[in-house]
Coordinates of N, CA and C and ligand atoms in Angstrom, one line a residue:
M1 N 110.5 -20.7 -0.6 CA 111.3 -20.7 -1.8 C 111.0 -19.4 -2.6
E2 N 112.0 -18.8 -3.1 CA 111.8 -17.6 -3.9 C 111.2 -18.0 -5.3
R3 N 110.2 -17.2 -5.7 CA 109.6 -17.4 -7.0 C 110.5 -16.8 -8.1
T4 N 110.8 -17.6 -9.1 CA 111.7 -17.1 -10.2 C 111.3 -17.5 -11.6
A5 N 111.7 -16.7 -12.5 CA 111.4 -16.9 -13.9 C 112.5 -16.6 -14.9
I6 N 112.6 -17.3 -16.0 CA 113.6 -17.1 -17.0 C 112.8 -17.0 -18.3
I7 N 113.1 -16.1 -19.2 CA 112.5 -16.0 -20.5 C 113.4 -16.3 -21.6
F8 N 112.9 -17.1 -22.6 CA 113.7 -17.4 -23.9 C 113.0 -16.6 -25.0
L9 N 113.9 -15.8 -25.6 CA 113.4 -14.9 -26.7 C 114.3 -15.2 -27.9
G10 N 113.7 -15.1 -29.1 CA 114.5 -15.3 -30.3 C 113.6 -15.7 -31.5
P11 N 114.1 -15.6 -32.7 CA 113.3 -15.9 -33.9 C 112.9 -17.4 -34.0
P12 N 112.0 -17.7 -34.8 CA 111.6 -19.1 -35.1 C 112.8 -19.9 -35.5
G13 N 113.0 -21.1 -34.9 CA 114.2 -21.9 -35.3 C 115.5 -21.6 -34.6
A14 N 115.5 -20.7 -33.6 CA 116.7 -20.3 -33.0 C 117.2 -21.3 -32.0
G15 N 116.2 -22.2 -31.5 CA 116.6 -23.2 -30.6 C 116.0 -22.9 -29.2
K16 N 115.1 -22.0 -29.1 CA 114.5 -21.7 -27.8 C 113.9 -22.9 -27.1
G17 N 113.1 -23.7 -27.8 CA 112.4 -24.8 -27.3 C 113.5 -25.9 -26.8
T18 N 114.5 -26.1 -27.6 CA 115.5 -27.1 -27.3 C 116.2 -26.7 -26.0
Q19 N 116.6 -25.5 -26.0 CA 117.4 -25.0 -24.8 C 116.6 -24.9 -23.6
A20 N 115.3 -24.4 -23.7 CA 114.4 -24.2 -22.6 C 114.1 -25.5 -21.9
A21 N 114.0 -26.6 -22.8 CA 113.6 -27.9 -22.2 C 114.8 -28.4 -21.4
R22 N 116.0 -28.2 -21.9 CA 117.2 -28.7 -21.1 C 117.4 -28.0 -19.8
L23 N 117.3 -26.6 -19.9 CA 117.5 -25.8 -18.7 C 116.4 -26.1 -17.7
S24 N 115.2 -26.1 -18.1 CA 114.1 -26.3 -17.1 C 114.3 -27.7 -16.4
Q25 N 114.7 -28.7 -17.2 CA 114.9 -30.0 -16.6 C 116.0 -30.0 -15.6
E26 N 117.1 -29.3 -16.0 CA 118.3 -29.3 -15.1 C 118.0 -28.5 -13.8
L27 N 117.2 -27.4 -13.9 CA 117.0 -26.5 -12.8 C 115.8 -27.0 -12.0
G28 N 115.0 -27.9 -12.5 CA 113.7 -28.3 -11.9 C 112.7 -27.2 -12.0
F29 N 112.7 -26.4 -13.1 CA 111.7 -25.4 -13.4 C 110.6 -26.0 -14.3
K30 N 109.4 -25.4 -14.3 CA 108.4 -25.8 -15.3 C 108.7 -25.1 -16.6
K31 N 108.7 -25.8 -17.7 CA 108.8 -25.1 -19.0 C 107.4 -24.8 -19.5
L32 N 107.2 -23.5 -19.8 CA 105.9 -23.0 -20.2 C 106.1 -22.5 -21.6
S33 N 105.7 -23.4 -22.6 CA 105.8 -23.0 -24.0 C 104.5 -22.8 -24.6
T34 N 104.2 -21.5 -24.9 CA 102.9 -21.2 -25.5 C 102.7 -21.9 -26.8
G35 N 103.7 -22.1 -27.6 CA 103.6 -22.8 -28.9 C 103.1 -24.3 -28.6
D36 N 103.8 -25.0 -27.7 CA 103.4 -26.4 -27.4 C 102.0 -26.4 -26.8
I37 N 101.6 -25.5 -26.0 CA 100.3 -25.6 -25.4 C 99.2 -25.3 -26.5
L38 N 99.5 -24.4 -27.4 CA 98.6 -24.1 -28.5 C 98.5 -25.3 -29.4
R39 N 99.6 -25.9 -29.7 CA 99.6 -27.1 -30.6 C 98.7 -28.3 -30.0
D40 N 98.8 -28.4 -28.7 CA 98.0 -29.4 -28.0 C 96.5 -29.1 -28.1
H41 N 96.2 -27.8 -28.0 CA 94.8 -27.4 -28.1 C 94.3 -27.6 -29.6
V42 N 95.2 -27.4 -30.5 CA 94.8 -27.6 -31.9 C 94.6 -29.1 -32.2
A43 N 95.5 -29.9 -31.6 CA 95.3 -31.4 -31.8 C 94.0 -31.9 -31.2
R44 N 93.6 -31.3 -30.1 CA 92.4 -31.7 -29.4 C 91.1 -31.0 -29.9
M45 N 91.4 -30.0 -30.8 CA 90.3 -29.2 -31.4 C 89.4 -28.6 -30.3
T46 N 90.0 -28.1 -29.3 CA 89.3 -27.3 -28.2 C 88.8 -26.0 -28.9
P47 N 88.0 -25.2 -28.2 CA 87.6 -23.9 -28.8 C 88.8 -23.1 -29.0
L48 N 89.8 -23.0 -28.1 CA 91.0 -22.3 -28.3 C 91.7 -22.8 -29.6
G49 N 91.8 -24.1 -29.7 CA 92.5 -24.8 -30.8 C 91.9 -24.4 -32.1
Q50 N 90.6 -24.3 -32.1 CA 89.9 -24.0 -33.4 C 90.2 -22.5 -33.8
V51 N 90.3 -21.7 -32.8 CA 90.6 -20.3 -33.2 C 92.1 -20.2 -33.6
A52 N 93.0 -20.9 -32.9 CA 94.4 -20.8 -33.1 C 94.9 -21.4 -34.4
K53 N 94.3 -22.5 -34.8 CA 94.8 -23.3 -36.0 C 95.0 -22.5 -37.2
P54 N 94.1 -21.8 -37.8 CA 94.4 -21.0 -39.0 C 95.4 -19.9 -38.8
I55 N 95.4 -19.3 -37.6 CA 96.4 -18.2 -37.3 C 97.8 -18.8 -37.3
M56 N 98.0 -20.0 -36.7 CA 99.3 -20.6 -36.6 C 99.7 -21.1 -38.0
E57 N 98.8 -21.6 -38.8 CA 99.1 -22.0 -40.1 C 99.6 -20.9 -41.0
R58 N 99.1 -19.7 -40.7 CA 99.5 -18.5 -41.5 C 100.8 -18.0 -41.0
G59 N 101.2 -18.3 -39.8 CA 102.4 -17.8 -39.2 C 102.2 -16.5 -38.4
D60 N 100.9 -16.1 -38.2 CA 100.6 -14.9 -37.4 C 100.5 -15.2 -35.9
L61 N 100.3 -14.2 -35.1 CA 100.3 -14.4 -33.7 C 98.8 -14.6 -33.2
V62 N 98.6 -15.5 -32.2 CA 97.3 -15.7 -31.6 C 97.1 -14.4 -30.7
P63 N 95.8 -13.9 -30.6 CA 95.6 -12.7 -29.9 C 96.1 -12.7 -28.4
D64 N 96.6 -11.5 -28.0 CA 97.2 -11.4 -26.7 C 96.3 -11.9 -25.5
D65 N 95.0 -11.6 -25.6 CA 94.1 -11.9 -24.5 C 94.0 -13.4 -24.3
L66 N 94.0 -14.2 -25.4 CA 93.9 -15.6 -25.3 C 95.2 -16.2 -24.7
I67 N 96.4 -15.6 -25.1 CA 97.7 -16.1 -24.6 C 97.8 -15.7 -23.1
L68 N 97.3 -14.6 -22.7 CA 97.5 -14.2 -21.3 C 96.6 -15.0 -20.4
A69 N 95.5 -15.4 -20.9 CA 94.6 -16.3 -20.1 C 95.3 -17.7 -19.9
L70 N 96.0 -18.1 -21.0 CA 96.8 -19.4 -20.8 C 97.9 -19.3 -19.8
I71 N 98.6 -18.2 -19.9 CA 99.7 -18.0 -19.0 C 99.3 -18.0 -17.5
K72 N 98.2 -17.3 -17.3 CA 97.7 -17.2 -15.9 C 97.3 -18.6 -15.4
E73 N 96.8 -19.4 -16.3 CA 96.4 -20.8 -15.9 C 97.6 -21.6 -15.6
E74 N 98.7 -21.4 -16.3 CA 99.8 -22.4 -16.3 C 101.0 -21.9 -15.5
L75 N 100.9 -20.6 -14.9 CA 102.0 -20.1 -14.2 C 102.4 -20.9 -13.0
S76 N 103.7 -21.0 -12.8 CA 104.2 -21.8 -11.7 C 105.3 -21.0 -10.9
D77 N 105.7 -21.5 -9.7 CA 106.6 -20.8 -8.9 C 108.0 -20.6 -9.5
R78 N 108.4 -21.6 -10.3 CA 109.7 -21.5 -10.9 C 109.5 -21.9 -12.4
V79 N 109.7 -21.0 -13.3 CA 109.2 -21.2 -14.6 C 110.2 -20.7 -15.7
V80 N 110.3 -21.4 -16.8 CA 111.0 -21.0 -17.9 C 110.0 -20.8 -19.1
F81 N 109.9 -19.5 -19.5 CA 109.0 -19.2 -20.6 C 109.7 -19.4 -21.9
D82 N 109.0 -20.2 -22.8 CA 109.6 -20.4 -24.1 C 108.5 -19.9 -25.2
G83 N 108.9 -18.8 -25.9 CA 108.0 -18.3 -26.9 C 107.0 -17.3 -26.3
F84 N 107.2 -16.9 -25.1 CA 106.3 -15.9 -24.5 C 107.2 -15.0 -23.6
P85 N 107.1 -13.7 -23.6 CA 106.2 -12.9 -24.3 C 106.7 -12.6 -25.8
R86 N 105.7 -12.3 -26.6 CA 106.0 -12.1 -28.1 C 105.6 -10.7 -28.6
T87 N 104.9 -10.0 -27.8 CA 104.5 -8.6 -28.1 C 104.8 -7.7 -26.9
L88 N 104.8 -6.4 -27.2 CA 105.0 -5.5 -26.1 C 103.8 -5.6 -25.0
A89 N 102.6 -5.8 -25.5 CA 101.5 -5.9 -24.6 C 101.6 -7.1 -23.7
Q90 N 102.2 -8.2 -24.3 CA 102.4 -9.5 -23.5 C 103.5 -9.2 -22.5
A91 N 104.5 -8.5 -22.9 CA 105.7 -8.2 -22.0 C 105.2 -7.4 -20.8
E92 N 104.4 -6.4 -21.1 CA 103.9 -5.5 -20.0 C 102.9 -6.3 -19.1
A93 N 102.1 -7.1 -19.6 CA 101.2 -7.9 -18.8 C 102.0 -8.9 -17.9
L94 N 103.1 -9.4 -18.5 CA 103.9 -10.4 -17.7 C 104.6 -9.6 -16.6
D95 N 105.1 -8.4 -16.8 CA 105.7 -7.6 -15.8 C 104.7 -7.4 -14.6
R96 N 103.5 -7.1 -14.9 CA 102.5 -6.9 -13.9 C 102.3 -8.2 -13.1
L97 N 102.2 -9.3 -13.8 CA 101.9 -10.6 -13.2 C 103.1 -11.0 -12.3
L98 N 104.3 -10.8 -12.8 CA 105.5 -11.1 -12.0 C 105.5 -10.3 -10.7
E99 N 105.2 -9.0 -10.9 CA 105.1 -8.1 -9.7 C 104.1 -8.6 -8.7
E100 N 102.9 -8.9 -9.2 CA 101.8 -9.3 -8.3 C 102.1 -10.6 -7.6
T101 N 102.9 -11.5 -8.2 CA 103.1 -12.8 -7.6 C 104.5 -12.8 -6.9
G102 N 105.2 -11.6 -6.9 CA 106.5 -11.5 -6.2 C 107.5 -12.4 -6.9
T103 N 107.5 -12.5 -8.2 CA 108.4 -13.4 -8.9 C 109.6 -12.6 -9.5
R104 N 110.8 -13.1 -9.3 CA 112.0 -12.4 -9.7 C 112.4 -12.9 -11.1
L105 N 112.7 -12.0 -12.0 CA 113.2 -12.4 -13.4 C 114.7 -12.6 -13.3
L106 N 115.1 -13.9 -13.6 CA 116.5 -14.2 -13.5 C 117.3 -13.7 -14.7
G107 N 116.6 -13.6 -15.9 CA 117.2 -13.2 -17.1 C 116.3 -13.5 -18.3
V108 N 116.6 -12.7 -19.4 CA 115.9 -12.9 -20.6 C 117.0 -13.4 -21.6
V109 N 116.9 -14.6 -22.1 CA 117.9 -15.2 -22.9 C 117.5 -15.0 -24.4
L110 N 118.3 -14.2 -25.1 CA 118.0 -13.9 -26.5 C 118.9 -14.8 -27.3
V111 N 118.3 -15.8 -28.0 CA 119.1 -16.7 -28.8 C 119.2 -16.2 -30.3
E112 N 120.4 -15.9 -30.7 CA 120.6 -15.2 -32.0 C 121.2 -16.2 -33.0
V113 N 120.5 -16.3 -34.2 CA 121.0 -17.2 -35.3 C 120.7 -16.5 -36.6
P114 N 121.7 -16.5 -37.6 CA 121.4 -15.9 -38.9 C 120.2 -16.5 -39.6
E115 N 119.6 -15.6 -40.4 CA 118.3 -16.0 -41.0 C 118.4 -17.2 -41.9
E116 N 119.5 -17.3 -42.7 CA 119.6 -18.5 -43.6 C 119.7 -19.8 -42.8
E117 N 120.3 -19.7 -41.6 CA 120.4 -21.0 -40.8 C 119.1 -21.3 -40.2
L118 N 118.3 -20.3 -39.8 CA 116.9 -20.5 -39.3 C 116.1 -21.3 -40.3
L119 N 116.1 -20.7 -41.5 CA 115.4 -21.3 -42.6 C 115.8 -22.8 -42.9
R120 N 117.1 -23.0 -42.8 CA 117.6 -24.4 -43.1 C 117.1 -25.3 -42.0
R121 N 117.2 -24.9 -40.7 CA 116.7 -25.7 -39.6 C 115.3 -26.1 -39.7
L122 N 114.5 -25.0 -40.0 CA 113.0 -25.3 -40.0 C 112.6 -26.1 -41.2
L123 N 113.2 -25.9 -42.3 CA 112.9 -26.7 -43.5 C 113.3 -28.2 -43.3
R124 N 114.4 -28.4 -42.6 CA 114.8 -29.7 -42.2 C 113.8 -30.4 -41.3
R125 N 113.3 -29.6 -40.3 CA 112.3 -30.2 -39.4 C 111.0 -30.5 -40.1
A126 N 110.7 -29.7 -41.1 CA 109.5 -29.9 -41.9 C 109.5 -31.3 -42.5
G127 N 110.7 -31.6 -43.0 CA 110.9 -33.0 -43.6 C 110.8 -34.1 -42.6
L128 N 111.3 -33.8 -41.4 CA 111.4 -34.9 -40.4 C 110.1 -35.0 -39.6
E129 N 109.5 -33.9 -39.2 CA 108.3 -33.9 -38.3 C 107.0 -33.5 -38.9
G130 N 107.1 -32.7 -40.0 CA 105.9 -32.3 -40.7 C 105.1 -31.3 -39.8
R131 N 105.7 -30.4 -39.1 CA 104.9 -29.4 -38.4 C 104.3 -28.5 -39.4
S132 N 103.0 -28.2 -39.2 CA 102.2 -27.6 -40.3 C 102.7 -26.2 -40.6
D133 N 103.4 -25.5 -39.7 CA 103.9 -24.1 -40.0 C 105.3 -24.1 -40.5
D134 N 105.9 -25.3 -40.7 CA 107.3 -25.3 -41.2 C 107.3 -25.5 -42.7
N135 N 106.6 -24.7 -43.4 CA 106.8 -24.6 -44.9 C 107.3 -23.3 -45.2
E136 N 108.0 -23.1 -46.4 CA 108.8 -21.9 -46.7 C 107.9 -20.6 -46.5
E137 N 106.7 -20.7 -47.1 CA 105.9 -19.4 -47.1 C 105.6 -19.0 -45.6
T138 N 105.2 -20.0 -44.8 CA 104.8 -19.7 -43.4 C 106.0 -19.3 -42.6
I139 N 107.2 -20.0 -42.9 CA 108.4 -19.7 -42.1 C 108.7 -18.2 -42.4
R140 N 108.6 -17.8 -43.7 CA 109.0 -16.4 -44.0 C 108.0 -15.4 -43.3
R141 N 106.8 -15.8 -43.2 CA 105.8 -14.9 -42.5 C 106.2 -14.9 -40.9
R142 N 106.5 -16.1 -40.4 CA 106.9 -16.1 -38.9 C 108.1 -15.2 -38.7
L143 N 109.1 -15.2 -39.6 CA 110.3 -14.4 -39.5 C 109.9 -12.9 -39.5
E144 N 109.0 -12.6 -40.4 CA 108.5 -11.2 -40.6 C 107.8 -10.7 -39.3
V145 N 106.9 -11.6 -38.8 CA 106.2 -11.3 -37.6 C 107.2 -11.1 -36.4
Y146 N 108.2 -11.9 -36.4 CA 109.2 -11.8 -35.3 C 109.8 -10.4 -35.4
R147 N 110.3 -10.0 -36.6 CA 111.0 -8.7 -36.8 C 110.1 -7.6 -36.4
T148 N 108.8 -7.6 -36.8 CA 107.9 -6.4 -36.5 C 107.3 -6.4 -35.1
Q149 N 106.9 -7.6 -34.6 CA 106.2 -7.6 -33.3 C 106.9 -8.0 -32.1
T150 N 107.9 -8.9 -32.3 CA 108.7 -9.5 -31.2 C 110.0 -8.8 -31.0
A151 N 110.7 -8.5 -32.1 CA 112.1 -7.9 -31.9 C 112.1 -6.6 -31.0
P152 N 111.0 -5.8 -31.0 CA 111.1 -4.6 -30.1 C 111.3 -5.0 -28.6
L153 N 111.0 -6.3 -28.3 CA 111.2 -6.7 -26.9 C 112.7 -6.7 -26.5
V154 N 113.5 -6.8 -27.5 CA 115.0 -6.9 -27.2 C 115.4 -5.6 -26.5
E155 N 115.0 -4.5 -27.1 CA 115.3 -3.2 -26.5 C 114.6 -3.0 -25.1
Y156 N 113.4 -3.5 -25.1 CA 112.6 -3.4 -23.8 C 113.4 -4.0 -22.7
Y157 N 113.9 -5.2 -22.9 CA 114.6 -5.9 -21.8 C 116.0 -5.5 -21.7
E158 N 116.6 -5.0 -22.8 CA 118.0 -4.5 -22.7 C 118.1 -3.3 -21.8
K159 N 117.1 -2.4 -22.0 CA 117.0 -1.2 -21.1 C 116.9 -1.5 -19.6
R160 N 116.3 -2.6 -19.3 CA 116.2 -3.0 -17.9 C 117.3 -3.8 -17.4
G161 N 118.3 -4.1 -18.3 CA 119.6 -4.7 -17.9 C 119.4 -6.2 -17.6
V162 N 118.4 -6.8 -18.2 CA 118.2 -8.3 -17.9 C 118.5 -9.2 -19.1
L163 N 118.8 -8.5 -20.3 CA 119.0 -9.3 -21.5 C 120.3 -10.0 -21.6
K164 N 120.3 -11.2 -22.0 CA 121.6 -12.0 -22.2 C 121.6 -12.5 -23.6
R165 N 122.5 -11.8 -24.4 CA 122.6 -12.2 -25.8 C 123.4 -13.4 -26.0
I166 N 122.8 -14.5 -26.7 CA 123.5 -15.7 -26.8 C 123.7 -16.0 -28.3
D167 N 124.9 -16.4 -28.7 CA 125.2 -16.9 -30.0 C 124.5 -18.3 -30.1
G168 N 123.5 -18.4 -31.0 CA 122.8 -19.7 -31.0 C 123.3 -20.6 -32.1
T169 N 124.5 -20.3 -32.7 CA 125.1 -21.2 -33.7 C 126.0 -22.2 -33.0
G170 N 126.3 -23.3 -33.7 CA 127.2 -24.3 -33.1 C 126.2 -25.5 -32.7
T171 N 126.8 -26.4 -31.9 CA 126.0 -27.5 -31.5 C 125.1 -27.1 -30.3
P172 N 124.0 -27.8 -30.1 CA 123.1 -27.5 -29.0 C 123.9 -27.5 -27.6
E173 N 124.9 -28.4 -27.5 CA 125.7 -28.4 -26.3 C 126.5 -27.1 -26.1
E174 N 127.0 -26.7 -27.2 CA 127.8 -25.4 -27.1 C 126.9 -24.2 -26.7
V175 N 125.7 -24.2 -27.3 CA 124.8 -23.1 -27.0 C 124.3 -23.2 -25.6
Y176 N 124.1 -24.4 -25.1 CA 123.6 -24.6 -23.7 C 124.7 -24.1 -22.7
A177 N 125.9 -24.4 -23.0 CA 127.0 -23.9 -22.1 C 127.1 -22.4 -22.1
R178 N 126.9 -21.8 -23.2 CA 126.9 -20.3 -23.2 C 125.7 -19.7 -22.4
I179 N 124.6 -20.4 -22.5 CA 123.4 -19.9 -21.8 C 123.6 -20.0 -20.3
K180 N 124.1 -21.2 -19.8 CA 124.4 -21.4 -18.4 C 125.4 -20.4 -17.9
G181 N 126.4 -20.1 -18.7 CA 127.5 -19.1 -18.3 C 126.8 -17.8 -18.1
A182 N 126.0 -17.4 -19.1 CA 125.4 -16.0 -19.1 C 124.5 -15.8 -17.9
L183 N 123.7 -16.9 -17.6 CA 122.8 -16.8 -16.5 C 123.4 -17.0 -15.1
G184 N 124.6 -17.6 -15.2 CA 125.3 -17.9 -13.9 C 124.6 -19.0 -13.1
V185 N 124.1 -20.0 -13.8 CA 123.4 -21.1 -13.1 C 124.1 -22.4 -13.3
Ligands
AP5_201 P1 106.4 -21.6 -31.3 O1 106.1 -23.0 -31.1 O2 106.8 -20.8 -30.2 O3 107.3 -21.5 -32.6 P2 108.5 -20.5 -33.0 O4 108.8 -19.3 -32.2 O5 108.3 -20.3 -34.4 O6 109.7 -21.4 -32.6 P3 110.2 -22.9 -33.0 O7 109.6 -23.9 -32.2 O8 110.0 -23.1 -34.5 O9 111.7 -22.7 -32.8 P4 112.6 -22.6 -31.5 O10 113.3 -21.4 -31.4 O11 111.8 -23.1 -30.3 O12 113.6 -23.7 -31.9 P5 113.6 -25.3 -31.6 O13 114.3 -25.6 -30.4 O14 112.3 -25.8 -31.8 O15 105.1 -20.8 -31.9 C1 104.3 -21.4 -33.0 C2 103.1 -20.5 -33.3 O16 102.3 -20.4 -32.1 C3 103.4 -19.0 -33.6 O17 103.7 -18.8 -34.9 C4 102.1 -18.3 -33.1 O18 101.1 -18.5 -34.1 C5 101.7 -19.1 -31.9 N1 102.2 -18.6 -30.6 C6 103.1 -19.2 -29.8 N2 103.4 -18.4 -28.7 C7 102.6 -17.3 -28.9 C8 102.5 -16.1 -28.2 N3 103.2 -15.9 -27.0 N4 101.7 -15.1 -28.6 C9 101.0 -15.3 -29.8 N5 101.1 -16.4 -30.6 C10 101.9 -17.4 -30.1 O19 114.6 -25.7 -32.8 C11 114.2 -25.6 -34.2 C12 114.8 -26.8 -35.0 O20 116.3 -26.6 -35.0 C13 114.6 -28.2 -34.4 O21 114.5 -29.1 -35.4 C14 115.9 -28.4 -33.5 O22 116.2 -29.8 -33.4 C15 116.9 -27.7 -34.4 N6 118.0 -27.1 -33.6 C16 117.9 -26.6 -32.3 N7 119.2 -26.1 -31.9 C17 120.0 -26.4 -32.9 C18 121.4 -26.2 -33.1 N8 122.2 -25.6 -32.2 N9 122.0 -26.6 -34.3 C19 121.2 -27.2 -35.3 N10 119.9 -27.4 -35.2 C20 119.3 -27.0 -34.0

């Protein structure tokens, strides 16, 4: 079986996790969410969790070397990446890893949503779930980190012809249909 990967890219609150979960389930791929893995480490207070907790509460990024070690541990033959890569260094390391393992990148799904809507969604989730980084100050920092450190990946993948821009507004079902259409799956 051919080894394949899909990447979900987009700002906090764009719906990456929601859509990646659905797509991975339907295609029988593993969903690899660095945010979920880190939150699990924080909940268990592992050494990684202790390092990651204050960084995540500020809305900054966990160092690349720690993230890359996680990815190597969790990589699978058919994988949907949610929230990874997030820096140019992570993207370059992933390229090497995909090449070494003979994994084909099926596409990079960029989920786009206006900033006011992102803020609305995340503040609503703060009320419902109480995620510790869903407060207004941290959300604004996460958005700024996205703009400065992650947004350059859009051009990186666009140049390689693998970027699929998706309008992330509307219902989750509408967004999902757009993603499937763009990926041709
Ligand atoms: P991570 O967990 O990846 O958080 P994030 O990127 O901020 O993304 P979110 O989970 O908030 O949003 P999402 O786009 O997945 O949207 P979701 O589907 O949840 O990262 C958290 C932290 O971990 C980072 O800040 C960093 O510190 C660290 N980290 C993680 N990965 C890292 C990496 N690679 N390198 C370094 N550090 C890393 O939806 C959001 C809300 O909107 C939900 O309530 C959902 O129900 C709702 N929603 C979804 N779709 C719709 C829709 N169509 N209409 C209305 N509401 C919707």
